[in-house]
PDB file of C-alpha atoms in Angstrom:
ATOM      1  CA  UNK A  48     -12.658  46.644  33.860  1.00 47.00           C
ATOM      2  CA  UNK A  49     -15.569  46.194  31.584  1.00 48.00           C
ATOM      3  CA  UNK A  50     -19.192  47.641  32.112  1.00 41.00           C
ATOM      4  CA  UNK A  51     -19.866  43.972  32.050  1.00 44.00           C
ATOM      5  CA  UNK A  52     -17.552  42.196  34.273  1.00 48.00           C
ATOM      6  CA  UNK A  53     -18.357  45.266  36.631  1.00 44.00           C
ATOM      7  CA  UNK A  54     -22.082  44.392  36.785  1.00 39.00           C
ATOM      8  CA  UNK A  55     -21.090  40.236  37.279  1.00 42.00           C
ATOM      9  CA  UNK A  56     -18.616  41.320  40.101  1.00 51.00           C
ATOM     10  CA  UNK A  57     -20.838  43.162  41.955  1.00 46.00           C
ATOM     11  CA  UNK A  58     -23.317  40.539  41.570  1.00 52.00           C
ATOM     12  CA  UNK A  59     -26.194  42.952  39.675  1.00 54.00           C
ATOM     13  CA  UNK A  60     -28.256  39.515  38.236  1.00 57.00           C
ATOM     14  CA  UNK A  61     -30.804  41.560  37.384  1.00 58.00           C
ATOM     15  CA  UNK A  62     -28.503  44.203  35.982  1.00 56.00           C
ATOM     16  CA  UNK A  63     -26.650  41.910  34.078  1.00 48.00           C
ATOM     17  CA  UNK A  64     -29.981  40.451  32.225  1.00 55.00           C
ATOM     18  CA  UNK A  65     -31.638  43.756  30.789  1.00 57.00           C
ATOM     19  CA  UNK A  66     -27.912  44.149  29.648  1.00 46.00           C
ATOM     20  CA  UNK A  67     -27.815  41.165  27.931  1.00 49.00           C
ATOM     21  CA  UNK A  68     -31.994  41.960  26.700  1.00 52.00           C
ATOM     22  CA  UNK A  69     -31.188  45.004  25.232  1.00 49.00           C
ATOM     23  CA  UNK A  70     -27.891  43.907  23.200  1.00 44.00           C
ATOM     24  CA  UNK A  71     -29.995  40.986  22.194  1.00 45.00           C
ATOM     25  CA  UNK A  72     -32.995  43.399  20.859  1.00 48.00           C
ATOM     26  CA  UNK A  73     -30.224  45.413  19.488  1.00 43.00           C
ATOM     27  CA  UNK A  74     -28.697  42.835  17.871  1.00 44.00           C
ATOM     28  CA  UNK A  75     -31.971  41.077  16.103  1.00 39.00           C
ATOM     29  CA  UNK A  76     -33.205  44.743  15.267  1.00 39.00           C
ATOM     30  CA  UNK A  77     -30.185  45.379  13.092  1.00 37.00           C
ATOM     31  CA  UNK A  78     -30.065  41.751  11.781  1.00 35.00           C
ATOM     32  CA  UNK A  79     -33.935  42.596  10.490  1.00 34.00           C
ATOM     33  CA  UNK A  80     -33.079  46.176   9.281  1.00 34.00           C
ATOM     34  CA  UNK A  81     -30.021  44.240   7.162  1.00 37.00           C
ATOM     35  CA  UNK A  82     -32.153  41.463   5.612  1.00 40.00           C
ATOM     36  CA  UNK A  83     -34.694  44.046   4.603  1.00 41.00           C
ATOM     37  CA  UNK A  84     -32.379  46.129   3.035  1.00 43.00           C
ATOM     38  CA  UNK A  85     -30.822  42.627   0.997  1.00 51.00           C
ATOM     39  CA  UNK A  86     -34.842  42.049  -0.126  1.00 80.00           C
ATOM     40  CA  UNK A  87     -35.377  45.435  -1.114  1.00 86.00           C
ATOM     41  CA  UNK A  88     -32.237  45.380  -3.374  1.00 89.00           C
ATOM     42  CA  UNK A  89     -33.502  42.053  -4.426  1.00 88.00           C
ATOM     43  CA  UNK A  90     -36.915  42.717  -5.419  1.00 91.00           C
ATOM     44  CA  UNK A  91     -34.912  45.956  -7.195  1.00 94.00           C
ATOM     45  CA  UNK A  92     -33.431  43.156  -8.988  1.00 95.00           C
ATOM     46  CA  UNK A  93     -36.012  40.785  -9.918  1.00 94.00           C
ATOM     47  CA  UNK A  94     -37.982  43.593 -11.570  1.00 94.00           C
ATOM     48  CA  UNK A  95     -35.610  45.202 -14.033  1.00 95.00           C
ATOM     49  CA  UNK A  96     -34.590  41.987 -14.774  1.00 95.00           C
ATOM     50  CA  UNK A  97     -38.039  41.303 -15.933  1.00 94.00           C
ATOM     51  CA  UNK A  98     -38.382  44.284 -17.197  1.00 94.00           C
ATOM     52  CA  UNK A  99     -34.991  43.955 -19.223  1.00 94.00           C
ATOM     53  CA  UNK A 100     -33.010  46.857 -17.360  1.00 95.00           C
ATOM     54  CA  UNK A 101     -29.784  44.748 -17.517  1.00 96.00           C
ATOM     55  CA  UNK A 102     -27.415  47.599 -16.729  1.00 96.00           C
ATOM     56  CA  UNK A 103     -29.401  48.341 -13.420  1.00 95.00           C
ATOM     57  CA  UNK A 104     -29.335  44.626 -12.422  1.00 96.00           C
ATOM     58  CA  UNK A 105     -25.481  44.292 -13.168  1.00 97.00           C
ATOM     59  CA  UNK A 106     -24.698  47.542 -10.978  1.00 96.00           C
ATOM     60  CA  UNK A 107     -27.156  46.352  -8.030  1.00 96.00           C
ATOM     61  CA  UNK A 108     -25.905  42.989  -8.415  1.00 96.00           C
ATOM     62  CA  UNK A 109     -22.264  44.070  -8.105  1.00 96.00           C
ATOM     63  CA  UNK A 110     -23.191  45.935  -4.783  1.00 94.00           C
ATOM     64  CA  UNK A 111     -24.688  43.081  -3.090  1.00 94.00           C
ATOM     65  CA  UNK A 112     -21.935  40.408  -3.759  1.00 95.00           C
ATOM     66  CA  UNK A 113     -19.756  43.282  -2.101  1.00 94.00           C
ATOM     67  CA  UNK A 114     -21.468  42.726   0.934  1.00 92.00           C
ATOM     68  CA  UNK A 115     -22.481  39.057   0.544  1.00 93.00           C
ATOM     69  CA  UNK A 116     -20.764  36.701  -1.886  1.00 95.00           C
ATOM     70  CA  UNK A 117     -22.893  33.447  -1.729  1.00 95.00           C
ATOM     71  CA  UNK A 118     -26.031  35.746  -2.513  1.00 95.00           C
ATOM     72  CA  UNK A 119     -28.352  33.748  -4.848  1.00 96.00           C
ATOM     73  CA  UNK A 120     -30.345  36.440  -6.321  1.00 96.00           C
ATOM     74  CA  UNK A 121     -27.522  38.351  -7.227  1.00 96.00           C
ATOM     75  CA  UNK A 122     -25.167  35.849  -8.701  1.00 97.00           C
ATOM     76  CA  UNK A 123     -28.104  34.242 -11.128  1.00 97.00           C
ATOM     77  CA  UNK A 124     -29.258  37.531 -11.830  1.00 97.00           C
ATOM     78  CA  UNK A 125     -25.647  38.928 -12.851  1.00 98.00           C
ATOM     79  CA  UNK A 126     -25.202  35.608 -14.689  1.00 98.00           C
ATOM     80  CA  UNK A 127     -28.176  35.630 -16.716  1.00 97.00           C
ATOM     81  CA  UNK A 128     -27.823  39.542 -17.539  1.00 97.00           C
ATOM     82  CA  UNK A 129     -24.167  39.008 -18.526  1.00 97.00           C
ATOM     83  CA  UNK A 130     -25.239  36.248 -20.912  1.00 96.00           C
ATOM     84  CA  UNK A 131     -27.707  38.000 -22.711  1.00 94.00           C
ATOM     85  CA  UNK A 132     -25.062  40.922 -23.410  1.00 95.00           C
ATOM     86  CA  UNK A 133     -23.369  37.331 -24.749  1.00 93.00           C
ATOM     87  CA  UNK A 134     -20.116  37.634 -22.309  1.00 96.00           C
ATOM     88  CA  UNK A 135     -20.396  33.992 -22.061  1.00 95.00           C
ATOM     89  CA  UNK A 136     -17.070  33.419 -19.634  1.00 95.00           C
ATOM     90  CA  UNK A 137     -18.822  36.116 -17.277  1.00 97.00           C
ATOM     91  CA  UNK A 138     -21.678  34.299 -17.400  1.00 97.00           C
ATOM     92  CA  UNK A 139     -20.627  31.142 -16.740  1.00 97.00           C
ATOM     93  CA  UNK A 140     -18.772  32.245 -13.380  1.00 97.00           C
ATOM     94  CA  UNK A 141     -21.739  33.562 -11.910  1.00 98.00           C
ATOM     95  CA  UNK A 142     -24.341  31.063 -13.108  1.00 98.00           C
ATOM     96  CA  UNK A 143     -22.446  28.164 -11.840  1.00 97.00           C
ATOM     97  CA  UNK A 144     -22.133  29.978  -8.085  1.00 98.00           C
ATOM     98  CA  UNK A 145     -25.533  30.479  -8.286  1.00 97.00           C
ATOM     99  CA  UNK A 146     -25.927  26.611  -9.253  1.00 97.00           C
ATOM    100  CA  UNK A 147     -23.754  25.477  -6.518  1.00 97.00           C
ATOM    101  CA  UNK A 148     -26.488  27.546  -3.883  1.00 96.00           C
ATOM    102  CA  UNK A 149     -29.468  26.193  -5.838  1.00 94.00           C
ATOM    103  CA  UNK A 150     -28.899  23.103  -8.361  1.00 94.00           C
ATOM    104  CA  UNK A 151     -32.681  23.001  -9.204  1.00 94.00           C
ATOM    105  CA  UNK A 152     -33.303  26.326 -10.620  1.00 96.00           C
ATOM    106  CA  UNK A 153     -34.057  25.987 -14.240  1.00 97.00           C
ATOM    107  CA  UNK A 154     -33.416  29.439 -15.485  1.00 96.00           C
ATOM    108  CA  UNK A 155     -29.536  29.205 -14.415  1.00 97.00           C
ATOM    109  CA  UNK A 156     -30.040  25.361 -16.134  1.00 97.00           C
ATOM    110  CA  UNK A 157     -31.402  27.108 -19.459  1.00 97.00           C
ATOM    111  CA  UNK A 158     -29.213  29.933 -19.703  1.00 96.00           C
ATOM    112  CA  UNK A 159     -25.945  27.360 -19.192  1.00 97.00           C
ATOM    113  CA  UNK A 160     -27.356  26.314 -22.003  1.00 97.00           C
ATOM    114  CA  UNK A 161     -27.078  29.297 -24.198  1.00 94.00           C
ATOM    115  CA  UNK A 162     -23.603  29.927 -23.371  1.00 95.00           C
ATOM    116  CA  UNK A 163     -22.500  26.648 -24.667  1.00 95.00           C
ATOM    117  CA  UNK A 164     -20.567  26.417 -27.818  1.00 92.00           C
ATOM    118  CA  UNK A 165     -23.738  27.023 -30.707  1.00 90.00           C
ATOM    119  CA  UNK A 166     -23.016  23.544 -32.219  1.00 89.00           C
ATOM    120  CA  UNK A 167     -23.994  22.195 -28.346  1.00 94.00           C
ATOM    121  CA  UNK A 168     -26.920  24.272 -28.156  1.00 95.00           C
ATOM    122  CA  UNK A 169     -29.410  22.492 -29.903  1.00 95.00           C
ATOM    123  CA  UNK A 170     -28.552  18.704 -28.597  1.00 96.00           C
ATOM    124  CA  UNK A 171     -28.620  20.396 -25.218  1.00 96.00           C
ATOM    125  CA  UNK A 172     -31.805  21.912 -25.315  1.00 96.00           C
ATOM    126  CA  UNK A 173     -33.769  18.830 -26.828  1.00 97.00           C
ATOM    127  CA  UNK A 174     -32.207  16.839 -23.850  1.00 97.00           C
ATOM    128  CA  UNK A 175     -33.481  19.709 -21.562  1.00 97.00           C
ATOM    129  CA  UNK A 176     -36.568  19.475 -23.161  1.00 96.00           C
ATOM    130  CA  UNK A 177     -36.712  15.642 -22.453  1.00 96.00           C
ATOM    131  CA  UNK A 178     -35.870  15.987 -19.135  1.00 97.00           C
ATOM    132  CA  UNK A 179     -38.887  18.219 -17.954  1.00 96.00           C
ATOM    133  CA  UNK A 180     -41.064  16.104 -20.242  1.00 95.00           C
ATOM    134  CA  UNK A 181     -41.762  19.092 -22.640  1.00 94.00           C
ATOM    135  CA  UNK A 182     -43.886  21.190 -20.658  1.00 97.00           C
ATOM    136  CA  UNK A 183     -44.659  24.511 -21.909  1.00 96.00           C
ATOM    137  CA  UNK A 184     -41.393  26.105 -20.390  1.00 96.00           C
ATOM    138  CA  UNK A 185     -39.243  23.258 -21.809  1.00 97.00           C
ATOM    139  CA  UNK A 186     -40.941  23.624 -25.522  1.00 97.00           C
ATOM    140  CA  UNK A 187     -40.642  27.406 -25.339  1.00 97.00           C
ATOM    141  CA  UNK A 188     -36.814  27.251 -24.837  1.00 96.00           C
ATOM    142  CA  UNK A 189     -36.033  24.683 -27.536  1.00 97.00           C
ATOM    143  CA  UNK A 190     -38.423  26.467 -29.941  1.00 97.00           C
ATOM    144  CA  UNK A 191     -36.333  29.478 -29.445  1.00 96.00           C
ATOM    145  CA  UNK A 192     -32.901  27.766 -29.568  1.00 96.00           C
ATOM    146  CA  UNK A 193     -34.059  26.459 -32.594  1.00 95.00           C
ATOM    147  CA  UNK A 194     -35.272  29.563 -34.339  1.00 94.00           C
ATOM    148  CA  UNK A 195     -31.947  31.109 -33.077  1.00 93.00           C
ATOM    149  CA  UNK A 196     -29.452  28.889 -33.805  1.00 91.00           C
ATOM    150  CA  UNK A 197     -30.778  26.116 -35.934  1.00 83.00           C
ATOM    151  CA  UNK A 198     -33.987  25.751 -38.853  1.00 89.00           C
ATOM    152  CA  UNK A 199     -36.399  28.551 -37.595  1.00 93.00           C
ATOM    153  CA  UNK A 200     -38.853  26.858 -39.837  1.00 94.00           C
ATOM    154  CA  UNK A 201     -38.475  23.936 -37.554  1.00 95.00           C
ATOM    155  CA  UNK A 202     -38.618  26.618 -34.506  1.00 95.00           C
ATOM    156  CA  UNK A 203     -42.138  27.922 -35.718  1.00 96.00           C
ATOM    157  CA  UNK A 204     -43.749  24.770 -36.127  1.00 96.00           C
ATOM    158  CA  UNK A 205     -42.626  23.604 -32.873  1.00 97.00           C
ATOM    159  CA  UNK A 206     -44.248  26.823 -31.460  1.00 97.00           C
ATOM    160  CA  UNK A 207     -47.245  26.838 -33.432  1.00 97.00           C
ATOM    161  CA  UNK A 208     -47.665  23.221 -31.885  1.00 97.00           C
ATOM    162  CA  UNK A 209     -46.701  24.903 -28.694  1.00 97.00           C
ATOM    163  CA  UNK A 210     -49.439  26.942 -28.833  1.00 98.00           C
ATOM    164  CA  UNK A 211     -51.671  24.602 -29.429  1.00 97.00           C
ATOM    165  CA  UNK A 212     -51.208  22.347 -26.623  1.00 97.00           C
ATOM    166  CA  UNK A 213     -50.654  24.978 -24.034  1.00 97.00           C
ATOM    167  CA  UNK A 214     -52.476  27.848 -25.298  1.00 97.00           C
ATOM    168  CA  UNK A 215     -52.455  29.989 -21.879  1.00 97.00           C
ATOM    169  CA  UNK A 216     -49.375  30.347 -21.552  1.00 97.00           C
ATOM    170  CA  UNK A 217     -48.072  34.058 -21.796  1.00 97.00           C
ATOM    171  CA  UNK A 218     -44.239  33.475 -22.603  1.00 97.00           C
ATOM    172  CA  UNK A 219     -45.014  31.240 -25.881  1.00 97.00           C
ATOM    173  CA  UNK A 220     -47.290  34.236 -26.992  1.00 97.00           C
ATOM    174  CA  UNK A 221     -44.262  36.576 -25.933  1.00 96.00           C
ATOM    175  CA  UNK A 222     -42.038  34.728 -28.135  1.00 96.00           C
ATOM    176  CA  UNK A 223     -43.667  34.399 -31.341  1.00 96.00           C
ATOM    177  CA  UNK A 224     -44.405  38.077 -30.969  1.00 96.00           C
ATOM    178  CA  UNK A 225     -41.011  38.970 -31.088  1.00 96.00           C
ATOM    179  CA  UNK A 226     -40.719  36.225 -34.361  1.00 95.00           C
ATOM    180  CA  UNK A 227     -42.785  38.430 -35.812  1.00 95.00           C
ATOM    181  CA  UNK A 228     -41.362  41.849 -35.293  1.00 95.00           C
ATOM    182  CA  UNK A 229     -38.131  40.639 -36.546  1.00 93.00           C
ATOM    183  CA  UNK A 230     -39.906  39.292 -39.386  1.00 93.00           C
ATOM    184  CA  UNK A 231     -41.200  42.712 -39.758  1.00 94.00           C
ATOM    185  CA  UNK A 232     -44.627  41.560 -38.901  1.00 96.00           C
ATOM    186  CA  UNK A 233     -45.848  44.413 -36.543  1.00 96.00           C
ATOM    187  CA  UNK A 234     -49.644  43.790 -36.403  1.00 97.00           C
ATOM    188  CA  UNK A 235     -48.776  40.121 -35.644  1.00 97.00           C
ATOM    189  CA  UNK A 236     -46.408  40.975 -32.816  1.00 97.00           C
ATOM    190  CA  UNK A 237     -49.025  43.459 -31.813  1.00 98.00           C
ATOM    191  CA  UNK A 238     -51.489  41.253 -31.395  1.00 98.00           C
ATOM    192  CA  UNK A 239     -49.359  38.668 -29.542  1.00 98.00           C
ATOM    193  CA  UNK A 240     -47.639  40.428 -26.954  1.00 97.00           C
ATOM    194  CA  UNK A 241     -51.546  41.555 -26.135  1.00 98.00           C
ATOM    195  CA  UNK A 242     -52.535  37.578 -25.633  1.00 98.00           C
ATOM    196  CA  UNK A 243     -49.310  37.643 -23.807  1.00 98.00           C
ATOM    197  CA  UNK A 244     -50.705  40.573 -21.618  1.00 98.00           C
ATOM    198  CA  UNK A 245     -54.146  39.495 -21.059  1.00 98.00           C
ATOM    199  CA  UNK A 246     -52.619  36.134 -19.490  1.00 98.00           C
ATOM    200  CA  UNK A 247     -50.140  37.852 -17.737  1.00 96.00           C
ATOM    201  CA  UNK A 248     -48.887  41.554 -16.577  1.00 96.00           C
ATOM    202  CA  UNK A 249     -45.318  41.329 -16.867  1.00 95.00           C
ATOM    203  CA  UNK A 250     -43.567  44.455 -17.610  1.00 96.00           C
ATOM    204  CA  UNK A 251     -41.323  42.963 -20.940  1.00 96.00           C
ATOM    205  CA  UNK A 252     -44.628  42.259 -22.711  1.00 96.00           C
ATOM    206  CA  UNK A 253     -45.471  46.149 -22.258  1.00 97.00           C
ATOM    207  CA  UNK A 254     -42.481  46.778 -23.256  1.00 96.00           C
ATOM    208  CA  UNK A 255     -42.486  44.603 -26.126  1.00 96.00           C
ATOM    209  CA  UNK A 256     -45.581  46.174 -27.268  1.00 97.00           C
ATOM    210  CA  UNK A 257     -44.884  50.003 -26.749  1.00 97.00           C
ATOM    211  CA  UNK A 258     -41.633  49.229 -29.070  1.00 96.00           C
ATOM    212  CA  UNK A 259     -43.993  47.884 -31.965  1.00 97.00           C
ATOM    213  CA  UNK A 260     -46.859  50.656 -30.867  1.00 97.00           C
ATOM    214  CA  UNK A 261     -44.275  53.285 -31.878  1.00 96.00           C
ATOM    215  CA  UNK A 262     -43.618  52.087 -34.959  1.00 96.00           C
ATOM    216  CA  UNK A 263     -47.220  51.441 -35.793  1.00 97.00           C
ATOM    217  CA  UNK A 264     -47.520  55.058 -34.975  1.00 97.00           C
ATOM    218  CA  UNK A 265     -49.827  54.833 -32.253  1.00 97.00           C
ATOM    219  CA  UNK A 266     -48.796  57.372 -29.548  1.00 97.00           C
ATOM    220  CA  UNK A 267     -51.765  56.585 -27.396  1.00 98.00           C
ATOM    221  CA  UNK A 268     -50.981  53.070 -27.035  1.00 97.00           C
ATOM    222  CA  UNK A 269     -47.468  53.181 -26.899  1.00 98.00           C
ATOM    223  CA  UNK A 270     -47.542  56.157 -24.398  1.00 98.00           C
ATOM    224  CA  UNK A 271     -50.090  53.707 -22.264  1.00 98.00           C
ATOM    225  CA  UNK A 272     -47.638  50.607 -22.815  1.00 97.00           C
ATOM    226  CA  UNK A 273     -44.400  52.660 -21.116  1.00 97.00           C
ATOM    227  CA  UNK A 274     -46.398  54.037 -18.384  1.00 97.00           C
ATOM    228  CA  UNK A 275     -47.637  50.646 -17.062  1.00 97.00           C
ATOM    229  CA  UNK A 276     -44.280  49.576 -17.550  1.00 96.00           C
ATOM    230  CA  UNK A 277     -42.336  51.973 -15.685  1.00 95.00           C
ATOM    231  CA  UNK A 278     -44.960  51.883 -12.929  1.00 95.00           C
ATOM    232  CA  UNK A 279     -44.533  47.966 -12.697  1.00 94.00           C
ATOM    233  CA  UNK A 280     -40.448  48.039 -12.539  1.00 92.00           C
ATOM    234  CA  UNK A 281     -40.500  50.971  -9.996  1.00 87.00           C
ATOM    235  CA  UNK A 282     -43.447  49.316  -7.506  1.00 70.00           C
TER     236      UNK A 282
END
């Protein structure tokens, strides 16, 4: 006989609650210690995936659909890092979980996008961009589908017009930085990821600019770049 059915046999009410109280507390305590230990992974997440630490994101991400399939987090974020190393079937699997958990997010929407067929790509980002009525994210993604896949002359004067009509906003600054370090440009991209920075502290744009720091040659800045960016993907 049970510890339990021996307590409701001999009649022990009061027994029987603070039982049932303390597998309760036990029960709540380890059902908090488990969702804190899902944020913390996460957060983990969210920050090197901001910070462009794909590999980390794919190995965390792994561990927590281990334990928890239908995880958002960890099905967009394995999407989205699996389509920027361009395994596009991979990408799709996990993007369109994640979609099925949340059909509003419009990174998962965007990055669908990219692992289209490249012919599709354009099309489909002008209609995206028509559908959120070309706010700044909108323009920013079909400016760089253009430059990417289609006239990047067209692609620059979209985000010079960009620019123009939403001129605080970090990512647009962000992107024609990169532009110009590919275009071998380094004071330009210099001087844009630092308007991206003074709108916004995200750990890519310090990134970004310790990269273009180090081939300016300027060890002070670049050294200053990396720290803040290691300190904001490890906080």
């Amino acid at each position: 006989m049970s510890y339990l059915k021996k307590i409701i046999n001999l009649g022990g009410e009061k027994e029987l609650k603070k039982l049932l109280l303390i597998i309760g507390m036990i029960m709540l305590t380890s059902l908090m210690y488990s969702n804190e230990i899902v944020d913390k992974n996460e957060q983990y997440i969210l920050r090197n995936y901001e910070g462009g630490e794909y590999k980390k994101v794919i190995k965390e991400a792994k561990k927590i659909l281990k334990q928890n399939k239908d995880s958002f987090v960890a099905n967009k974020y394995l999407g989205l890092c699996y389509s920027h190393n361009k395994k596009y079937n991979k990408a799709n699997l996990y993007l369109k979980k994640a979609q099925s958990l949340d059909n509003k997010d419009r990174d998962i929407e965007k990055e669908l996008i990219y692992c289209m067929q490249d012919t599709q790509k354009i099309e489909k980002a002008e209609a995206y961009a028509k559908k959120y009525k070309k706010d700044a994210d909108s323009m920013e993604f079909l400016a760089r589908v253009y430059y990417s896949y289609g006239d990047k002359e067209k692609g620059l004067t979209l985000l010079e017009e960009s620019l123009k009509k939403y001129p605080k906003e970090p990512s647009l600054y962000n992107l024609k930085g990169l532009i110009c370090f590919v275009t071998y440009d380094l004071k330009g991209a210099e001087d844009n990821f630092t308007k991206a920075i003074e709108l916004k502290s995200v750990s890519i744009y310090y990134k970004n600019r310790g990269i273009v720091r180090k081939m300016l040659k300027n060890q002070k800045g670049m050294d200053e770049d990396f720290a803040i960016y290691s300190k904001l993907i490890e906080d």
